[in-house]
PDB file of C-alpha atoms and ligand atoms in Angstrom:
ATOM      1  CA  MET A  99      -0.155  -0.025  -0.034  1.00  0.00           C
ATOM      2  CA  ALA A 100       1.121   3.442  -0.820  1.00  0.00           C
ATOM      3  CA  TYR A 101       1.433   6.176   1.693  1.00  0.00           C
ATOM      4  CA  LYS A 102      -0.601   9.450   0.911  1.00  0.00           C
ATOM      5  CA  ILE A 103       1.934  12.095   1.456  1.00  0.00           C
ATOM      6  CA  ALA A 104       1.193  15.760   1.237  1.00  0.00           C
ATOM      7  CA  ILE A 105       4.262  17.842   0.239  1.00  0.00           C
ATOM      8  CA  ILE A 106       4.579  21.305   1.243  1.00  0.00           C
ATOM      9  CA  VAL A 107       7.071  23.345  -0.312  1.00  0.00           C
ATOM     10  CA  GLY A 108       8.108  26.850   1.362  1.00  0.00           C
ATOM     11  CA  SER A 109       8.961  28.617  -2.174  1.00  0.00           C
ATOM     12  CA  LEU A 110       6.572  29.850  -4.683  1.00  0.00           C
ATOM     13  CA  ARG A 111       9.226  30.256  -7.243  1.00  0.00           C
ATOM     14  CA  LYS A 112       8.573  28.446 -10.738  1.00  0.00           C
ATOM     15  CA  ASP A 113      11.859  26.856 -10.909  1.00  0.00           C
ATOM     16  CA  SER A 114      12.152  26.327  -7.126  1.00  0.00           C
ATOM     17  CA  LEU A 115      15.228  23.935  -6.176  1.00  0.00           C
ATOM     18  CA  ASN A 116      13.149  22.885  -3.466  1.00  0.00           C
ATOM     19  CA  ARG A 117      10.224  21.931  -5.305  1.00  0.00           C
ATOM     20  CA  LYS A 118      12.691  19.853  -7.664  1.00  0.00           C
ATOM     21  CA  VAL A 119      14.079  18.056  -4.700  1.00  0.00           C
ATOM     22  CA  ALA A 120      10.604  17.115  -3.275  1.00  0.00           C
ATOM     23  CA  ARG A 121       9.700  15.814  -6.635  1.00  0.00           C
ATOM     24  CA  SER A 122      12.845  13.682  -6.800  1.00  0.00           C
ATOM     25  CA  ILE A 123      11.953  12.180  -3.318  1.00  0.00           C
ATOM     26  CA  CYS A 124       8.590  11.074  -4.795  1.00  0.00           C
ATOM     27  CA  GLY A 125      10.154   9.899  -7.921  1.00  0.00           C
ATOM     28  CA  LEU A 126      12.685   7.639  -5.979  1.00  0.00           C
ATOM     29  CA  ARG A 127       9.963   6.078  -3.982  1.00  0.00           C
ATOM     30  CA  GLY A 128       7.030   6.191  -6.164  1.00  0.00           C
ATOM     31  CA  ASP A 129       6.060   2.822  -5.630  1.00  0.00           C
ATOM     32  CA  ASN A 130       5.314   3.416  -1.754  1.00  0.00           C
ATOM     33  CA  LEU A 131       4.666   7.035  -1.410  1.00  0.00           C
ATOM     34  CA  ASP A 132       1.765   8.644  -3.269  1.00  0.00           C
ATOM     35  CA  CYS A 133       2.462  12.059  -3.316  1.00  0.00           C
ATOM     36  CA  SER A 134       0.584  15.318  -3.872  1.00  0.00           C
ATOM     37  CA  MET A 135       1.930  18.862  -3.870  1.00  0.00           C
ATOM     38  CA  ILE A 136      -0.075  21.003  -1.908  1.00  0.00           C
ATOM     39  CA  GLU A 137      -0.476  24.659  -2.970  1.00  0.00           C
ATOM     40  CA  ILE A 138       0.256  27.436  -0.493  1.00  0.00           C
ATOM     41  CA  GLY A 139       0.499  30.421  -2.490  1.00  0.00           C
ATOM     42  CA  ASP A 140      -3.107  31.304  -2.483  1.00  0.00           C
ATOM     43  CA  LEU A 141      -3.612  31.219   1.317  1.00  0.00           C
ATOM     44  CA  PRO A 142      -4.973  34.169   2.745  1.00  0.00           C
ATOM     45  CA  LEU A 143      -2.907  35.499   5.841  1.00  0.00           C
ATOM     46  CA  TYR A 144      -4.041  33.796   8.995  1.00  0.00           C
ATOM     47  CA  ASN A 145      -6.337  35.975  10.909  1.00  0.00           C
ATOM     48  CA  GLN A 146      -7.933  34.358  14.037  1.00  0.00           C
ATOM     49  CA  ASP A 147     -10.936  36.533  13.438  1.00  0.00           C
ATOM     50  CA  LEU A 148     -11.914  34.467  10.318  1.00  0.00           C
ATOM     51  CA  ASP A 149     -11.863  31.263  12.294  1.00  0.00           C
ATOM     52  CA  GLY A 150     -15.816  30.998  12.287  1.00  0.00           C
ATOM     53  CA  ASP A 151     -16.065  31.754   8.597  1.00  0.00           C
ATOM     54  CA  PRO A 152     -12.983  30.539   6.991  1.00  0.00           C
ATOM     55  CA  PRO A 153     -11.856  31.336   3.375  1.00  0.00           C
ATOM     56  CA  GLU A 154     -12.468  28.609   1.002  1.00  0.00           C
ATOM     57  CA  GLN A 155      -8.570  28.057   0.413  1.00  0.00           C
ATOM     58  CA  TRP A 156      -7.968  27.586   4.125  1.00  0.00           C
ATOM     59  CA  VAL A 157     -10.837  24.987   4.077  1.00  0.00           C
ATOM     60  CA  ARG A 158      -9.241  23.228   1.020  1.00  0.00           C
ATOM     61  CA  PHE A 159      -5.813  23.270   2.546  1.00  0.00           C
ATOM     62  CA  ARG A 160      -7.008  21.534   5.770  1.00  0.00           C
ATOM     63  CA  GLN A 161      -8.900  19.129   3.993  1.00  0.00           C
ATOM     64  CA  GLN A 162      -5.899  18.081   1.794  1.00  0.00           C
ATOM     65  CA  ILE A 163      -3.470  17.818   4.842  1.00  0.00           C
ATOM     66  CA  ALA A 164      -6.106  16.073   6.795  1.00  0.00           C
ATOM     67  CA  ALA A 165      -6.262  13.478   4.122  1.00  0.00           C
ATOM     68  CA  ALA A 166      -2.527  12.691   3.955  1.00  0.00           C
ATOM     69  CA  ASP A 167      -0.678   9.814   5.794  1.00  0.00           C
ATOM     70  CA  GLY A 168       2.264  11.971   6.231  1.00  0.00           C
ATOM     71  CA  ILE A 169       3.830  15.308   5.550  1.00  0.00           C
ATOM     72  CA  LEU A 170       6.930  16.390   3.432  1.00  0.00           C
ATOM     73  CA  PHE A 171       8.195  19.719   4.201  1.00  0.00           C
ATOM     74  CA  CYS A 172      10.714  21.008   1.284  1.00  0.00           C
ATOM     75  CA  SER A 173      11.733  24.602   1.995  1.00  0.00           C
ATOM     76  CA  PRO A 174      14.518  26.934   1.398  1.00  0.00           C
ATOM     77  CA  GLU A 175      15.687  29.247   4.373  1.00  0.00           C
ATOM     78  CA  TYR A 176      14.973  33.162   4.002  1.00  0.00           C
ATOM     79  CA  ASN A 177      17.343  35.144   6.359  1.00  0.00           C
ATOM     80  CA  ARG A 178      18.352  32.315   8.412  1.00  0.00           C
ATOM     81  CA  GLY A 179      14.777  31.318   8.894  1.00  0.00           C
ATOM     82  CA  ILE A 180      11.261  29.768   7.740  1.00  0.00           C
ATOM     83  CA  PRO A 181       9.753  31.465   4.576  1.00  0.00           C
ATOM     84  CA  GLY A 182       6.639  33.440   5.745  1.00  0.00           C
ATOM     85  CA  VAL A 183       4.526  31.745   3.088  1.00  0.00           C
ATOM     86  CA  LEU A 184       5.258  28.503   4.622  1.00  0.00           C
ATOM     87  CA  LYS A 185       4.873  29.511   8.380  1.00  0.00           C
ATOM     88  CA  ASN A 186       1.631  31.091   7.171  1.00  0.00           C
ATOM     89  CA  ALA A 187       0.555  27.432   5.899  1.00  0.00           C
ATOM     90  CA  ILE A 188       1.841  26.031   9.021  1.00  0.00           C
ATOM     91  CA  ASP A 189      -0.488  28.374  11.383  1.00  0.00           C
ATOM     92  CA  VAL A 190      -3.719  28.008   9.020  1.00  0.00           C
ATOM     93  CA  GLY A 191      -3.435  24.316   9.338  1.00  0.00           C
ATOM     94  CA  SER A 192      -2.745  24.388  12.950  1.00  0.00           C
ATOM     95  CA  ARG A 193      -6.165  26.509  13.876  1.00  0.00           C
ATOM     96  CA  PRO A 194      -8.809  26.605  15.122  1.00  0.00           C
ATOM     97  CA  TYR A 195      -7.449  25.616  18.403  1.00  0.00           C
ATOM     98  CA  GLY A 196      -7.786  22.203  19.086  1.00  0.00           C
ATOM     99  CA  GLN A 197      -8.496  21.008  15.451  1.00  0.00           C
ATOM    100  CA  SER A 198      -4.978  21.058  13.978  1.00  0.00           C
ATOM    101  CA  VAL A 199      -4.898  18.964  10.883  1.00  0.00           C
ATOM    102  CA  PHE A 200      -1.251  18.393  11.455  1.00  0.00           C
ATOM    103  CA  ASP A 201      -1.704  16.462  14.862  1.00  0.00           C
ATOM    104  CA  LYS A 202       0.096  13.354  14.889  1.00  0.00           C
ATOM    105  CA  LYS A 203       0.882  13.258  11.066  1.00  0.00           C
ATOM    106  CA  PRO A 204       4.319  11.948  10.770  1.00  0.00           C
ATOM    107  CA  ALA A 205       6.749  14.352   8.802  1.00  0.00           C
ATOM    108  CA  ALA A 206      10.022  14.895   7.348  1.00  0.00           C
ATOM    109  CA  ILE A 207      11.912  18.279   6.827  1.00  0.00           C
ATOM    110  CA  VAL A 208      14.312  18.755   3.875  1.00  0.00           C
ATOM    111  CA  THR A 209      15.879  22.028   3.276  1.00  0.00           C
ATOM    112  CA  ALA A 210      17.845  22.787   0.069  1.00  0.00           C
ATOM    113  CA  SER A 211      19.860  26.077  -0.784  1.00  0.00           C
ATOM    114  CA  PRO A 212      22.631  27.047  -2.960  1.00  0.00           C
ATOM    115  CA  GLY A 213      24.492  27.955   0.307  1.00  0.00           C
ATOM    116  CA  SER A 214      26.729  25.894   2.215  1.00  0.00           C
ATOM    117  CA  ILE A 215      24.713  25.148   5.068  1.00  0.00           C
ATOM    118  CA  GLY A 216      21.829  23.841   3.455  1.00  0.00           C
ATOM    119  CA  GLY A 217      19.147  26.050   5.104  1.00  0.00           C
ATOM    120  CA  PHE A 218      19.850  24.708   8.873  1.00  0.00           C
ATOM    121  CA  GLY A 219      18.001  27.731  10.220  1.00  0.00           C
ATOM    122  CA  SER A 220      14.825  27.309   8.326  1.00  0.00           C
ATOM    123  CA  ASN A 221      15.119  23.382   8.927  1.00  0.00           C
ATOM    124  CA  HIS A 222      15.139  23.818  12.590  1.00  0.00           C
ATOM    125  CA  GLN A 223      12.327  26.477  12.814  1.00  0.00           C
ATOM    126  CA  ILE A 224      10.064  24.137  10.997  1.00  0.00           C
ATOM    127  CA  ARG A 225      11.099  21.265  13.244  1.00  0.00           C
ATOM    128  CA  GLN A 226      10.342  23.657  16.246  1.00  0.00           C
ATOM    129  CA  ALA A 227       6.696  24.238  15.076  1.00  0.00           C
ATOM    130  CA  ALA A 228       6.360  20.697  14.180  1.00  0.00           C
ATOM    131  CA  VAL A 229       7.378  19.607  17.801  1.00  0.00           C
ATOM    132  CA  PHE A 230       4.315  22.190  19.140  1.00  0.00           C
ATOM    133  CA  LEU A 231       2.203  20.592  16.663  1.00  0.00           C
ATOM    134  CA  ASN A 232       2.689  17.321  18.106  1.00  0.00           C
ATOM    135  CA  MET A 233       4.025  15.639  14.780  1.00  0.00           C
ATOM    136  CA  PRO A 234       6.357  12.963  14.669  1.00  0.00           C
ATOM    137  CA  VAL A 235       9.307  14.267  12.759  1.00  0.00           C
ATOM    138  CA  MET A 236      11.981  11.750  11.091  1.00  0.00           C
ATOM    139  CA  GLN A 237      15.220  12.478  13.052  1.00  0.00           C
ATOM    140  CA  GLN A 238      17.721  10.743  10.757  1.00  0.00           C
ATOM    141  CA  PRO A 239      19.052  11.525   8.347  1.00  0.00           C
ATOM    142  CA  GLU A 240      19.187  15.225   8.722  1.00  0.00           C
ATOM    143  CA  ALA A 241      18.388  16.861   5.382  1.00  0.00           C
ATOM    144  CA  TYR A 242      20.455  20.284   4.938  1.00  0.00           C
ATOM    145  CA  LEU A 243      20.917  20.004   1.466  1.00  0.00           C
ATOM    146  CA  GLY A 244      23.875  22.427   0.621  1.00  0.00           C
ATOM    147  CA  HIS A 245      25.517  23.706  -2.761  1.00  0.00           C
ATOM    148  CA  VAL A 246      22.251  22.723  -4.382  1.00  0.00           C
ATOM    149  CA  SER A 247      21.904  24.647  -7.987  1.00  0.00           C
ATOM    150  CA  ASP A 248      20.192  24.533 -11.091  1.00  0.00           C
ATOM    151  CA  GLY A 249      22.899  22.424 -12.455  1.00  0.00           C
ATOM    152  CA  SER A 250      22.119  19.443  -9.913  1.00  0.00           C
ATOM    153  CA  PHE A 251      18.908  18.623 -12.045  1.00  0.00           C
ATOM    154  CA  ASP A 252      18.748  17.496 -15.535  1.00  0.00           C
ATOM    155  CA  GLU A 253      16.345  19.248 -18.187  1.00  0.00           C
ATOM    156  CA  SER A 254      13.373  17.073 -16.822  1.00  0.00           C
ATOM    157  CA  GLY A 255      14.082  18.643 -13.343  1.00  0.00           C
ATOM    158  CA  CYS A 256      15.209  15.278 -11.923  1.00  0.00           C
ATOM    159  CA  LEU A 257      18.288  15.104  -9.944  1.00  0.00           C
ATOM    160  CA  LYS A 258      21.504  13.931 -11.866  1.00  0.00           C
ATOM    161  CA  ASP A 259      23.371  10.984 -10.580  1.00  0.00           C
ATOM    162  CA  GLY A 260      26.022  11.838  -8.104  1.00  0.00           C
ATOM    163  CA  PRO A 261      26.220  12.088  -3.931  1.00  0.00           C
ATOM    164  CA  LEU A 262      23.081  14.585  -3.708  1.00  0.00           C
ATOM    165  CA  LYS A 263      20.869  11.812  -5.892  1.00  0.00           C
ATOM    166  CA  ASP A 264      22.289   9.265  -3.511  1.00  0.00           C
ATOM    167  CA  LEU A 265      21.438  11.001  -0.235  1.00  0.00           C
ATOM    168  CA  VAL A 266      18.066  12.204  -1.582  1.00  0.00           C
ATOM    169  CA  GLY A 267      17.390   8.257  -2.158  1.00  0.00           C
ATOM    170  CA  VAL A 268      18.557   7.370   1.325  1.00  0.00           C
ATOM    171  CA  LEU A 269      15.928  10.068   2.542  1.00  0.00           C
ATOM    172  CA  ALA A 270      13.306   8.702   0.468  1.00  0.00           C
ATOM    173  CA  HIS A 271      13.671   5.124   1.890  1.00  0.00           C
ATOM    174  CA  ALA A 272      13.970   6.429   5.175  1.00  0.00           C
ATOM    175  CA  PHE A 273      10.798   8.677   5.280  1.00  0.00           C
ATOM    176  CA  HIS A 274       8.746   5.838   3.788  1.00  0.00           C
ATOM    177  CA  ASP A 275      10.000   3.605   6.826  1.00  0.00           C
ATOM    178  CA  TRP A 276       9.221   6.262   9.291  1.00  0.00           C
ATOM    179  CA  VAL A 277       5.416   6.629   8.054  1.00  0.00           C
ATOM    180  CA  ASP A 278       5.196   3.127   7.611  1.00  0.00           C
ATOM    181  CA  MET A 279       6.632   2.229  11.308  1.00  0.00           C
ATOM    182  CA  ILE A 280       4.115   5.049  12.703  1.00  0.00           C
ATOM    183  CA  HIS A 281       0.865   3.713  11.079  1.00  0.00           C
ATOM    184  CA  ARG A 282       1.966   0.022  11.882  1.00  0.00           C
ATOM    185  CA  SER A 283       2.478   0.975  15.552  1.00  0.00           C
ATOM    186  CA  ARG A 284      -0.678   2.866  15.762  1.00  0.00           C
ATOM    187  CA  ALA A 285      -2.730  -0.016  14.158  1.00  0.00           C
ATOM    188  CA  ALA A 286      -0.948  -2.712  16.432  1.00  0.00           C
ATOM    189  CA  LEU A 287      -1.721  -0.555  19.551  1.00  0.00           C
ATOM    190  CA  ALA A 288      -5.382  -0.202  18.528  1.00  0.00           C
ATOM    191  CA  GLU A 289      -5.607  -3.804  18.061  1.00  0.00           C
ATOM    192  CA  ASP A 290      -4.288  -4.316  21.451  1.00  0.00           C
ATOM    193  CA  SER A 291      -6.827  -2.024  23.032  1.00  0.00           C
ATOM    194  CA  ALA A 292      -9.558  -3.526  21.167  1.00  0.00           C
ATOM    195  CA  HIS A 293      -8.612  -6.832  22.441  1.00  0.00           C
ATOM    196  CA  ALA A 294      -8.073  -5.874  26.022  1.00  0.00           C
ATOM    197  CA  ALA A 295     -11.581  -4.346  25.946  1.00  0.00           C
ATOM    198  CA  GLN A 296     -13.192  -7.612  24.628  1.00  0.00           C
ATOM    199  CA  THR A 297     -11.400  -9.450  27.271  1.00  0.00           C
ATOM    200  CA  LYS A 298     -12.741  -7.089  29.924  1.00  0.00           C
ATOM    201  CA  ASP A 299     -15.956  -7.336  28.558  1.00  0.00           C
ATOM    202  CA  LYS A 300     -16.053 -11.051  28.740  1.00  0.00           C
ATOM    203  CA  GLU A 301     -14.705 -10.911  32.254  1.00  0.00           C
ATOM    204  CA  HIS A 302     -17.859  -8.942  33.216  1.00  0.00           C
ATOM    205  CA  ALA A 303     -20.343 -11.023  31.081  1.00  0.00           C
TER     206      ALA A 303
HETATM  207  C1  LIG B 664      14.549  36.560   0.816  1.00  0.00           C
HETATM  208  C2  LIG B 664      15.466  35.676   0.721  1.00  0.00           C
HETATM  209  C3  LIG B 664      16.392  35.282   1.561  1.00  0.00           C
HETATM  210  C4  LIG B 664      17.203  34.332   1.518  1.00  0.00           C
HETATM  211  N1  LIG B 664      18.064  33.835   2.616  1.00  0.00           N
HETATM  212  C5  LIG B 664      18.899  32.803   2.555  1.00  0.00           C
HETATM  213  C6  LIG B 664      19.262  32.465   3.890  1.00  0.00           C
HETATM  214  O1  LIG B 664      19.098  32.580   4.846  1.00  0.00           O
HETATM  215  N2  LIG B 664      20.201  31.177   3.463  1.00  0.00           N
HETATM  216  C7  LIG B 664      20.258  30.670   2.588  1.00  0.00           C
HETATM  217  O2  LIG B 664      21.088  29.588   2.440  1.00  0.00           O
HETATM  218  N3  LIG B 664      19.945  31.237   1.245  1.00  0.00           N
HETATM  219  C8  LIG B 664      19.018  32.254   1.490  1.00  0.00           C
HETATM  220  N4  LIG B 664      18.526  32.733   0.282  1.00  0.00           N
HETATM  221  C9  LIG B 664      18.872  32.099  -1.057  1.00  0.00           C
HETATM  222  C10 LIG B 664      17.688  30.912  -1.292  1.00  0.00           C
HETATM  223  O3  LIG B 664      18.666  29.779  -0.784  1.00  0.00           O
HETATM  224  C11 LIG B 664      17.789  30.539  -2.755  1.00  0.00           C
HETATM  225  O4  LIG B 664      17.145  31.715  -3.360  1.00  0.00           O
HETATM  226  C12 LIG B 664      17.102  29.453  -3.215  1.00  0.00           C
HETATM  227  O5  LIG B 664      17.242  29.019  -4.660  1.00  0.00           O
HETATM  228  C13 LIG B 664      15.643  29.368  -2.899  1.00  0.00           C
HETATM  229  O6  LIG B 664      14.743  28.195  -2.771  1.00  0.00           O
HETATM  230  P1  LIG B 664      14.024  27.695  -4.166  1.00  0.00           P
HETATM  231  O7  LIG B 664      14.852  27.432  -5.229  1.00  0.00           O
HETATM  232  O8  LIG B 664      13.530  26.601  -3.722  1.00  0.00           O
HETATM  233  O9  LIG B 664      13.240  28.900  -4.445  1.00  0.00           O
HETATM  234  C14 LIG B 664      17.525  33.719   0.333  1.00  0.00           C
HETATM  235  C15 LIG B 664      16.634  33.914  -0.894  1.00  0.00           C
HETATM  236  C16 LIG B 664      15.536  35.051  -0.624  1.00  0.00           C
HETATM  237  C17 LIG B 664      14.683  35.432  -2.020  1.00  0.00           C
END
């Protein structure tokens, strides 16, 4: 069974390197990850006053995230932090209070940059939000992809053979295994609880 993965790219740029990296992760694990790019550029800025009558774009975004088995964040770093457009999407999905669509969704965070530190600052700001939102985030391998450029990809936007593609392949496999482990563990726990409840019922019968 392929897991449904919602990909959120923190760049609106047409030729975004991060979007291409996201596509490569899906391409390398296409048999087990059923990926959809979730667009965030049209989301009105989060405003708590609108919680009672939310814009249709918020509703659409929340439904798309709710339907996913896992979330893949691929984002640039802007001024050593999380791009505003991505932070807005996270805020939109996190509300109304108590109804966050991110709750318990397994996630991975990948940041790519032409710079040498691979968006480390942005990566950890996304991770910080994910901790608060109760998302189990894949710990390893960490994915600060540095020195990424247009030259890292071929004309069709796929990663060229080399160390970056190898690393992204490792990431893709690790993310699948992470999502799989979380969902299998939850299913096993639910089965155990159902079994325990049945046993208790029989004892009281
Ligand atoms: C507003 C802005 C701020 C940026 N700040 C950083 C930064 O802090 N660290 C970094 O590595 N690159 C920074 N960059 C360069 C981006 O990494 C580069 O433009 C990258 O290609 C953006 O990702 P994308 O290709 O997915 O759009 C910045 C770019 C912009 C437009």
